Amino acid sequence: MHAQFFGHRAPDAVFGPRWQELVEDGTPEETPDVWWRERREALLRLADDESPRYVYDPEVVTARSDEVQGLGPIDQSFYAVKANPHPEVLRLLERRGLGFECVSPGELDRVFEACPGLDPARVLFQPNFAAPAEYADAFERGVHVTVDNVQPLAEHPDVFAGEELFVRVDPGQGEGHHRKVRTAGAQSKFGVVPDDLGRLRAAVDQAGATVVGLHAHVGSGITDESTWAGLVDLLASLAAEFPAVRALNVGGGLGVPNASGGRPLDLDALDAALGKAAARHPQYDLWMEPGRYLVAEAGVLLARVTQTKTKDAAAYVGLDTGMNSLLRPALYGAHHEIVNLSRLDEPPAMTADVVGPVCETGDVLGHDRRLPPTEPGDTLLVATTGAYGASMSNRYNLREPASEVMLAPEPA
Ligand SMILES: *Cc1c(COP(=O)(O)O)cnc(C)c1O
């Protein structure tokens, strides 16, 4: 019936041969001129006032947002709010012209609270397994809504009647720095597979809705620049069955330098690849929705050493916070550079696991880290924690996670 959908290109042809398991705890290069080295004194004072705490540098967010906004072929970028919903981060990005990608009513509330007067056309609502009332609420607010399942349309046509929709497509295979961040393929709960788009279109027609855009987001920490151009081609081929489609949203997942265990993403190469894809499909607006890329490097987690311990050959440095503030190492085996900020210029003298106070063996922020002689009272810094740090924090063990503070811009 919909030959187009059955005949779409195999994911390997779309994405090339680069699908691979990236190292889960690789050791990225050190970054000597990173902002937090230059602002060490200010950071140590902040840690003395309160620990643990996340500190964000607005200048890094500004620089990254200018890079993203400089991607010529992209008509609109939407910041994935779940990476870091701090109100000052949202306001800064709003001023730089970004829109916002929200996945829950709470994120919608946060965005409109932080940015009063924001045009709802700059906001996407793209939940997963959401209740019908959440869609109805989003239509009420006037934001763009993305569905990724046929069932809500079939069961609650009244909610979607007369509305414009985006559809999230599962291109069949995910990509990213860890199995748990790949968001495509049958093992992932997201999206509608191309073979089901005919059924989806029938449900959309039945409900009296219109599909005006197609969307795909295949994972996080991606450093193959051809990924998003491949998604433009795939979505454009599927859009042939949806005559009202105006925009193709190729998702986020832009890899961050020195944090994804591989080489950094080359934005010029990304721009060039997207430019060619845009030239192949000039009838569509192209959208993107980076999260991590915009904020990861802007954030550090500061924590105080509470105790150190040795057990046979093992050594531990214990901090006043752990997986309750930063879940990524426990959840994904994510690697974050850790330094002793109090003794930044002293040479390494010990190898230790850096752990938190939570009652879980998995409460480790970094394995086998080289540190200078480290003592209780020292301040350690966990780098590249501006994305999915505070936003994933939790109160497990009833330990409050780190608070957050934004640095004032550096005096010129
Ligand atoms: C989380 C998410 C993003 C952002 O991913 P990053 O890896 O932070 O860039 C974009 N789109 C959707 C649908 C997401 O769920």
Coordinates of C-alpha atoms and ligand atoms in Angstrom, one line a residue:
M1 CA 0.0 0.0 0.0
H2 CA 2.7 2.5 1.0
A3 CA 5.6 1.2 -1.0
Q4 CA 7.6 4.2 -0.1
F5 CA 7.6 3.1 3.5
F6 CA 8.6 -0.5 2.8
G7 CA 11.2 0.6 0.3
H8 CA 13.0 3.1 2.5
R9 CA 16.8 2.8 2.5
A10 CA 18.4 0.5 5.0
P11 CA 19.9 2.3 8.0
D12 CA 23.4 1.3 7.0
A13 CA 23.0 3.0 3.6
V14 CA 21.7 6.1 5.4
F15 CA 24.3 6.3 8.1
G16 CA 27.4 4.6 6.7
P17 CA 29.4 2.0 8.6
R18 CA 30.2 4.0 11.7
W19 CA 27.7 2.4 14.1
Q20 CA 30.0 1.3 16.8
E21 CA 30.3 0.7 20.5
L22 CA 32.2 3.7 21.8
V23 CA 34.5 3.2 24.9
E24 CA 32.4 3.5 28.0
D25 CA 35.2 4.8 30.2
G26 CA 37.8 6.0 27.8
T27 CA 40.3 8.6 28.9
P28 CA 39.8 11.7 26.8
E29 CA 42.7 14.2 26.5
E30 CA 43.2 16.8 29.1
T31 CA 42.1 20.3 28.2
P32 CA 44.7 22.8 29.5
D33 CA 43.0 26.1 28.6
V34 CA 39.6 25.1 29.8
W35 CA 37.6 28.0 31.5
W36 CA 37.6 26.5 34.9
R37 CA 41.4 26.5 35.1
E38 CA 41.3 30.3 34.5
R39 CA 38.5 30.8 37.1
R40 CA 40.0 28.6 39.7
E41 CA 40.1 31.2 42.5
A42 CA 36.5 32.2 42.0
L43 CA 35.4 28.5 42.0
L44 CA 37.3 27.7 45.2
R45 CA 35.6 30.7 46.9
L46 CA 32.2 29.4 45.8
A47 CA 33.0 25.9 47.1
D48 CA 34.1 27.4 50.4
D49 CA 30.7 29.1 50.7
E50 CA 28.8 26.0 49.9
S51 CA 29.5 22.4 48.9
P52 CA 28.5 20.5 46.8
R53 CA 27.5 22.8 44.1
Y54 CA 27.2 23.0 40.3
V55 CA 28.8 26.1 38.7
Y56 CA 27.9 27.3 35.2
D57 CA 29.9 29.7 33.0
P58 CA 27.4 31.6 30.8
E59 CA 30.2 32.5 28.4
V60 CA 30.6 28.9 27.4
V61 CA 26.9 28.6 26.8
T62 CA 27.0 31.7 24.7
A63 CA 30.0 30.5 22.6
R64 CA 28.4 27.1 22.0
S65 CA 25.0 28.6 21.1
D66 CA 26.7 30.9 18.6
E67 CA 28.3 27.9 16.9
V68 CA 24.9 26.1 16.7
Q69 CA 23.2 29.3 15.5
G70 CA 25.9 29.5 12.8
L71 CA 24.8 26.3 11.2
G72 CA 23.5 27.9 8.0
P73 CA 21.3 25.1 6.6
I74 CA 19.4 24.9 9.9
D75 CA 16.4 27.1 10.0
Q76 CA 15.7 26.8 13.7
S77 CA 17.4 25.1 16.6
F78 CA 15.6 24.1 19.7
Y79 CA 17.5 23.5 23.0
A80 CA 16.6 20.2 24.6
V81 CA 15.6 21.5 28.0
K82 CA 16.1 18.2 29.8
A83 CA 19.9 18.7 29.5
N84 CA 19.8 21.7 31.9
P85 CA 16.6 23.5 32.7
H86 CA 18.2 26.2 34.9
P87 CA 16.2 29.4 34.3
E88 CA 19.2 31.5 33.5
V89 CA 20.4 29.0 31.0
L90 CA 17.0 29.1 29.3
R91 CA 16.9 32.9 29.3
L92 CA 20.4 33.1 27.8
L93 CA 19.6 30.7 25.0
E94 CA 16.3 32.5 24.3
R95 CA 18.3 35.7 23.8
R96 CA 20.6 33.9 21.4
G97 CA 17.5 33.0 19.3
L98 CA 17.1 29.3 20.2
G99 CA 13.8 27.6 20.7
F100 CA 13.1 24.9 23.2
E101 CA 12.4 21.2 23.1
C102 CA 10.3 20.0 26.0
V103 CA 9.4 16.5 26.9
S104 CA 7.0 17.0 29.8
P105 CA 4.4 19.5 31.1
G106 CA 6.9 20.5 33.8
E107 CA 9.5 21.5 31.2
L108 CA 6.8 23.5 29.3
D109 CA 6.0 25.3 32.6
R110 CA 9.6 26.0 33.3
V111 CA 10.3 27.4 29.8
F112 CA 7.3 29.8 29.9
E113 CA 8.1 30.8 33.5
A114 CA 11.7 31.6 32.7
C115 CA 10.9 33.3 29.4
P116 CA 7.6 35.1 29.7
G117 CA 6.2 36.3 26.4
L118 CA 8.1 33.5 24.5
D119 CA 6.4 32.7 21.2
P120 CA 4.9 29.2 21.5
A121 CA 6.0 28.6 17.9
R122 CA 9.5 28.5 19.3
V123 CA 8.6 25.5 21.6
L124 CA 8.3 21.8 20.8
F125 CA 6.4 19.3 23.0
Q126 CA 7.8 15.8 22.3
P127 CA 6.8 13.5 25.1
N128 CA 7.0 9.7 25.1
F129 CA 4.2 7.6 26.4
A130 CA 2.3 10.7 27.6
A131 CA -1.3 10.6 28.8
P132 CA -3.9 12.2 26.4
A133 CA -4.4 15.2 28.7
E134 CA -0.7 16.2 28.2
Y135 CA -1.2 16.5 24.4
A136 CA -4.5 18.4 24.9
D137 CA -2.7 20.8 27.3
A138 CA 0.1 21.3 24.8
F139 CA -2.3 22.1 21.9
E140 CA -4.0 24.6 24.3
R141 CA -0.6 26.3 24.8
G142 CA -0.1 26.6 21.0
V143 CA 3.3 24.8 20.9
H144 CA 4.4 22.3 18.2
V145 CA 3.4 18.8 19.2
T146 CA 5.2 15.6 18.2
V147 CA 3.5 12.1 18.5
D148 CA 5.4 8.9 18.3
N149 CA 2.7 6.2 18.5
V150 CA -0.4 5.4 16.5
Q151 CA -2.5 4.5 19.6
P152 CA -3.2 7.9 21.1
L153 CA -4.5 9.1 17.7
A154 CA -6.7 6.1 17.3
E155 CA -8.1 6.1 20.9
H156 CA -8.4 9.8 21.4
P157 CA -9.1 11.3 18.0
D158 CA -10.9 14.2 19.8
V159 CA -7.7 15.4 21.3
F160 CA -6.0 15.7 17.9
A161 CA -9.0 16.9 15.8
G162 CA -8.0 19.9 13.7
E163 CA -4.5 20.0 15.0
E164 CA -1.1 20.1 13.3
L165 CA 1.4 17.4 14.3
F166 CA 4.9 16.3 14.0
V167 CA 5.6 12.6 13.8
R168 CA 8.7 11.0 15.4
V169 CA 10.1 8.3 13.1
D170 CA 12.3 5.5 14.4
P171 CA 14.9 5.1 11.6
G172 CA 15.7 1.6 12.8
Q173 CA 19.0 1.9 14.4
G174 CA 20.3 4.3 17.1
E175 CA 23.6 5.9 17.7
G176 CA 25.5 7.3 20.6
H177 CA 28.0 7.0 23.3
H178 CA 26.2 4.2 25.2
R179 CA 23.5 1.6 24.7
K180 CA 21.3 3.5 27.1
V181 CA 21.4 6.7 25.1
R182 CA 20.5 5.2 21.7
T183 CA 17.0 6.2 21.0
A184 CA 16.2 4.3 17.8
G185 CA 15.9 0.6 16.9
A186 CA 13.4 -1.9 18.2
Q187 CA 15.1 -2.1 21.6
S188 CA 14.2 1.6 22.1
K189 CA 10.7 2.7 23.1
F190 CA 10.8 5.9 20.9
G191 CA 9.3 6.6 17.5
V192 CA 7.2 5.0 14.8
V193 CA 8.9 2.6 12.5
P194 CA 8.6 3.5 8.8
D195 CA 6.5 0.4 8.2
D196 CA 3.8 1.7 10.5
L197 CA 3.6 5.2 9.0
G198 CA 0.7 4.1 6.7
R199 CA -1.3 3.1 9.7
L200 CA -0.4 6.3 11.4
R201 CA -1.4 8.4 8.5
A202 CA -4.8 6.6 8.4
A203 CA -5.3 7.4 12.2
V204 CA -4.2 11.0 11.6
D205 CA -6.8 11.4 8.7
Q206 CA -9.5 9.7 10.8
A207 CA -8.8 12.2 13.7
G208 CA -8.9 15.2 11.3
A209 CA -5.3 16.2 12.1
T210 CA -2.5 17.1 9.7
V211 CA 1.1 16.0 9.8
V212 CA 3.2 19.1 9.1
G213 CA 6.6 17.8 10.1
L214 CA 8.7 14.6 10.6
H215 CA 11.2 14.1 13.4
A216 CA 14.0 11.7 14.3
H217 CA 16.5 11.7 17.1
V218 CA 18.8 8.8 17.2
G219 CA 20.9 9.2 20.2
S220 CA 23.4 11.3 22.2
G221 CA 27.1 12.0 21.9
I222 CA 27.3 11.4 18.2
T223 CA 30.5 12.5 16.4
D224 CA 29.8 11.3 12.9
E225 CA 28.9 14.5 11.0
S226 CA 27.0 12.7 8.3
T227 CA 24.4 11.4 10.8
W228 CA 22.0 14.4 10.5
A229 CA 22.3 14.7 6.7
G230 CA 21.4 11.1 6.5
L231 CA 18.3 11.8 8.6
V232 CA 17.3 14.7 6.3
D233 CA 17.4 12.2 3.4
L234 CA 15.5 9.6 5.2
L235 CA 12.8 11.9 6.6
A236 CA 12.5 13.6 3.1
S237 CA 11.9 10.2 1.5
L238 CA 9.2 9.4 4.1
A239 CA 7.6 12.9 3.8
A240 CA 6.6 12.0 0.2
E241 CA 3.6 10.4 1.8
F242 CA 2.7 13.4 3.9
P243 CA 2.0 16.3 1.5
A244 CA 1.6 18.9 4.2
V245 CA 5.0 18.4 5.7
R246 CA 7.0 21.6 5.8
A247 CA 9.8 20.9 8.4
L248 CA 12.2 18.0 9.0
N249 CA 13.6 17.9 12.5
V250 CA 16.8 15.8 12.7
G251 CA 17.1 15.8 16.4
G252 CA 20.0 16.4 18.7
G253 CA 22.8 14.3 20.0
L254 CA 25.7 16.5 18.9
G255 CA 28.8 15.1 20.6
V256 CA 30.8 17.2 22.9
P257 CA 34.6 17.5 22.5
N258 CA 36.6 15.4 25.0
A259 CA 33.7 13.9 26.7
S260 CA 32.3 11.3 24.4
G261 CA 35.4 9.1 24.3
G262 CA 36.1 10.0 20.7
R263 CA 37.2 12.8 18.4
P264 CA 35.2 16.1 18.7
L265 CA 32.4 16.8 16.3
D266 CA 33.5 19.1 13.4
L267 CA 30.9 21.7 13.1
D268 CA 32.2 22.9 9.7
A269 CA 31.9 19.3 8.4
L270 CA 28.4 19.1 9.9
D271 CA 27.5 22.4 8.2
A272 CA 28.8 21.2 4.9
A273 CA 26.9 17.9 5.1
L274 CA 23.7 19.6 6.1
G275 CA 24.1 22.1 3.3
K276 CA 24.2 19.4 0.7
A277 CA 21.2 17.6 2.2
A278 CA 19.3 20.9 2.3
A279 CA 20.2 21.5 -1.4
R280 CA 18.7 18.0 -2.2
H281 CA 15.5 18.8 -0.4
P282 CA 15.0 22.6 -0.7
Q283 CA 11.3 22.5 0.0
Y284 CA 11.7 21.7 3.7
D285 CA 12.8 23.8 6.7
L286 CA 15.4 22.0 8.7
W287 CA 15.3 21.9 12.5
M288 CA 17.7 20.6 15.1
E289 CA 17.5 20.1 18.8
P290 CA 20.9 19.9 20.6
G291 CA 21.0 19.7 24.4
R292 CA 24.3 18.5 25.6
Y293 CA 26.4 20.3 23.1
L294 CA 25.1 23.7 24.3
V295 CA 25.7 23.3 28.0
A296 CA 27.9 20.3 28.9
E297 CA 31.2 22.1 29.0
A298 CA 29.8 25.1 30.7
G299 CA 29.2 23.2 34.0
V300 CA 31.4 21.8 36.7
L301 CA 30.5 20.0 39.9
L302 CA 32.4 21.1 42.9
A303 CA 32.5 18.7 45.9
R304 CA 34.5 18.5 49.1
V305 CA 36.6 15.5 50.1
T306 CA 35.2 14.0 53.3
Q307 CA 37.4 11.0 53.8
T308 CA 40.1 8.9 52.1
K309 CA 40.5 5.1 52.6
T310 CA 42.7 2.3 51.4
K311 CA 41.7 -1.4 51.3
D312 CA 44.5 -3.7 50.2
A313 CA 45.5 -2.3 46.8
A314 CA 42.3 -0.2 46.4
A315 CA 42.2 3.5 47.3
Y316 CA 39.1 5.7 47.7
V317 CA 38.6 9.4 47.8
G318 CA 35.2 10.1 49.2
L319 CA 33.2 13.3 48.4
D320 CA 30.3 15.0 50.0
T321 CA 28.1 14.1 47.0
G322 CA 28.0 11.3 44.4
M323 CA 25.3 9.7 42.3
N324 CA 22.7 11.8 43.9
S325 CA 24.2 14.9 42.2
L326 CA 25.8 13.2 39.1
L327 CA 24.1 10.0 37.9
R328 CA 25.8 9.7 34.5
P329 CA 28.8 7.6 35.6
A330 CA 26.6 5.1 37.4
L331 CA 23.9 5.1 34.7
Y332 CA 26.1 5.1 31.5
G333 CA 29.6 4.5 32.7
A334 CA 30.2 8.1 31.5
H335 CA 33.7 9.5 31.9
H336 CA 34.1 12.9 33.5
E337 CA 37.5 14.4 34.1
I338 CA 38.1 14.9 37.9
V339 CA 40.8 17.2 39.3
N340 CA 41.8 18.3 42.7
L341 CA 41.0 22.0 42.4
S342 CA 42.7 22.9 45.7
R343 CA 46.0 21.3 44.4
L344 CA 45.6 21.9 40.7
D345 CA 49.3 22.3 40.0
E346 CA 50.6 19.5 42.1
P347 CA 51.7 16.3 40.3
P348 CA 49.7 13.1 40.6
A349 CA 50.8 10.9 43.5
M350 CA 47.9 8.5 43.9
T351 CA 45.4 6.5 42.0
A352 CA 41.9 6.2 43.5
D353 CA 38.3 5.6 42.9
V354 CA 36.4 8.9 43.5
V355 CA 33.2 8.0 45.3
G356 CA 30.2 9.6 46.9
P357 CA 28.4 9.0 50.2
V358 CA 25.4 7.1 48.8
C359 CA 24.8 3.5 49.9
E360 CA 25.4 1.8 46.5
T361 CA 28.5 0.1 45.3
G362 CA 27.8 2.0 42.0
D363 CA 28.2 5.4 43.7
V364 CA 31.5 6.1 41.8
L365 CA 32.2 9.3 40.0
G366 CA 35.4 8.1 38.5
H367 CA 37.5 4.9 38.5
D368 CA 41.3 4.8 38.9
R369 CA 41.9 8.5 38.8
R370 CA 45.3 10.0 39.1
L371 CA 45.3 12.7 41.8
P372 CA 47.8 14.7 43.8
P373 CA 48.0 13.8 47.5
T374 CA 44.4 14.4 48.4
E375 CA 43.1 15.1 51.8
P376 CA 39.8 15.7 53.6
G377 CA 38.7 19.4 53.0
D378 CA 40.1 19.5 49.5
T379 CA 37.8 20.7 46.7
L380 CA 37.5 18.3 43.7
L381 CA 36.1 19.4 40.4
V382 CA 34.1 17.1 38.1
A383 CA 34.3 18.6 34.6
T384 CA 31.8 18.7 31.7
T385 CA 28.8 18.3 34.0
G386 CA 26.6 21.2 32.7
A387 CA 24.4 18.7 30.8
Y388 CA 22.4 15.9 32.5
G389 CA 24.1 16.7 35.8
A390 CA 21.7 18.7 38.0
S391 CA 18.8 17.8 35.8
M392 CA 19.2 14.1 36.6
S393 CA 20.1 14.6 40.2
N394 CA 18.0 13.0 42.9
R395 CA 17.4 12.7 46.6
Y396 CA 18.3 9.0 47.0
N397 CA 19.3 8.3 50.6
L398 CA 17.6 11.6 51.4
R399 CA 20.8 13.4 50.5
E400 CA 20.1 16.7 48.9
P401 CA 21.9 17.0 45.5
A402 CA 24.3 19.9 44.7
S403 CA 22.8 23.3 44.3
E404 CA 23.4 25.4 41.2
V405 CA 25.0 28.8 40.6
M406 CA 25.7 30.8 37.5
L407 CA 29.0 32.7 37.4
A408 CA 28.8 36.4 36.6
P409 CA 30.4 37.2 33.2
E410 CA 34.2 37.7 33.6
P411 CA 35.1 41.4 33.8
A412 CA 36.6 42.5 30.5
Ligands
LIG1 C1 17.4 14.4 24.8 C2 16.9 14.7 23.4 C3 17.6 15.6 22.6 C4 19.0 16.2 23.0 O1 20.0 15.2 23.1 P1 21.5 15.7 23.3 O2 22.3 14.5 23.3 O3 21.5 16.3 24.7 O4 21.8 16.7 22.3 C5 17.1 16.0 21.4 N1 15.9 15.5 21.0 C6 15.2 14.6 21.8 C7 13.9 14.1 21.3 C8 15.7 14.2 23.0 O5 15.0 13.3 23.7

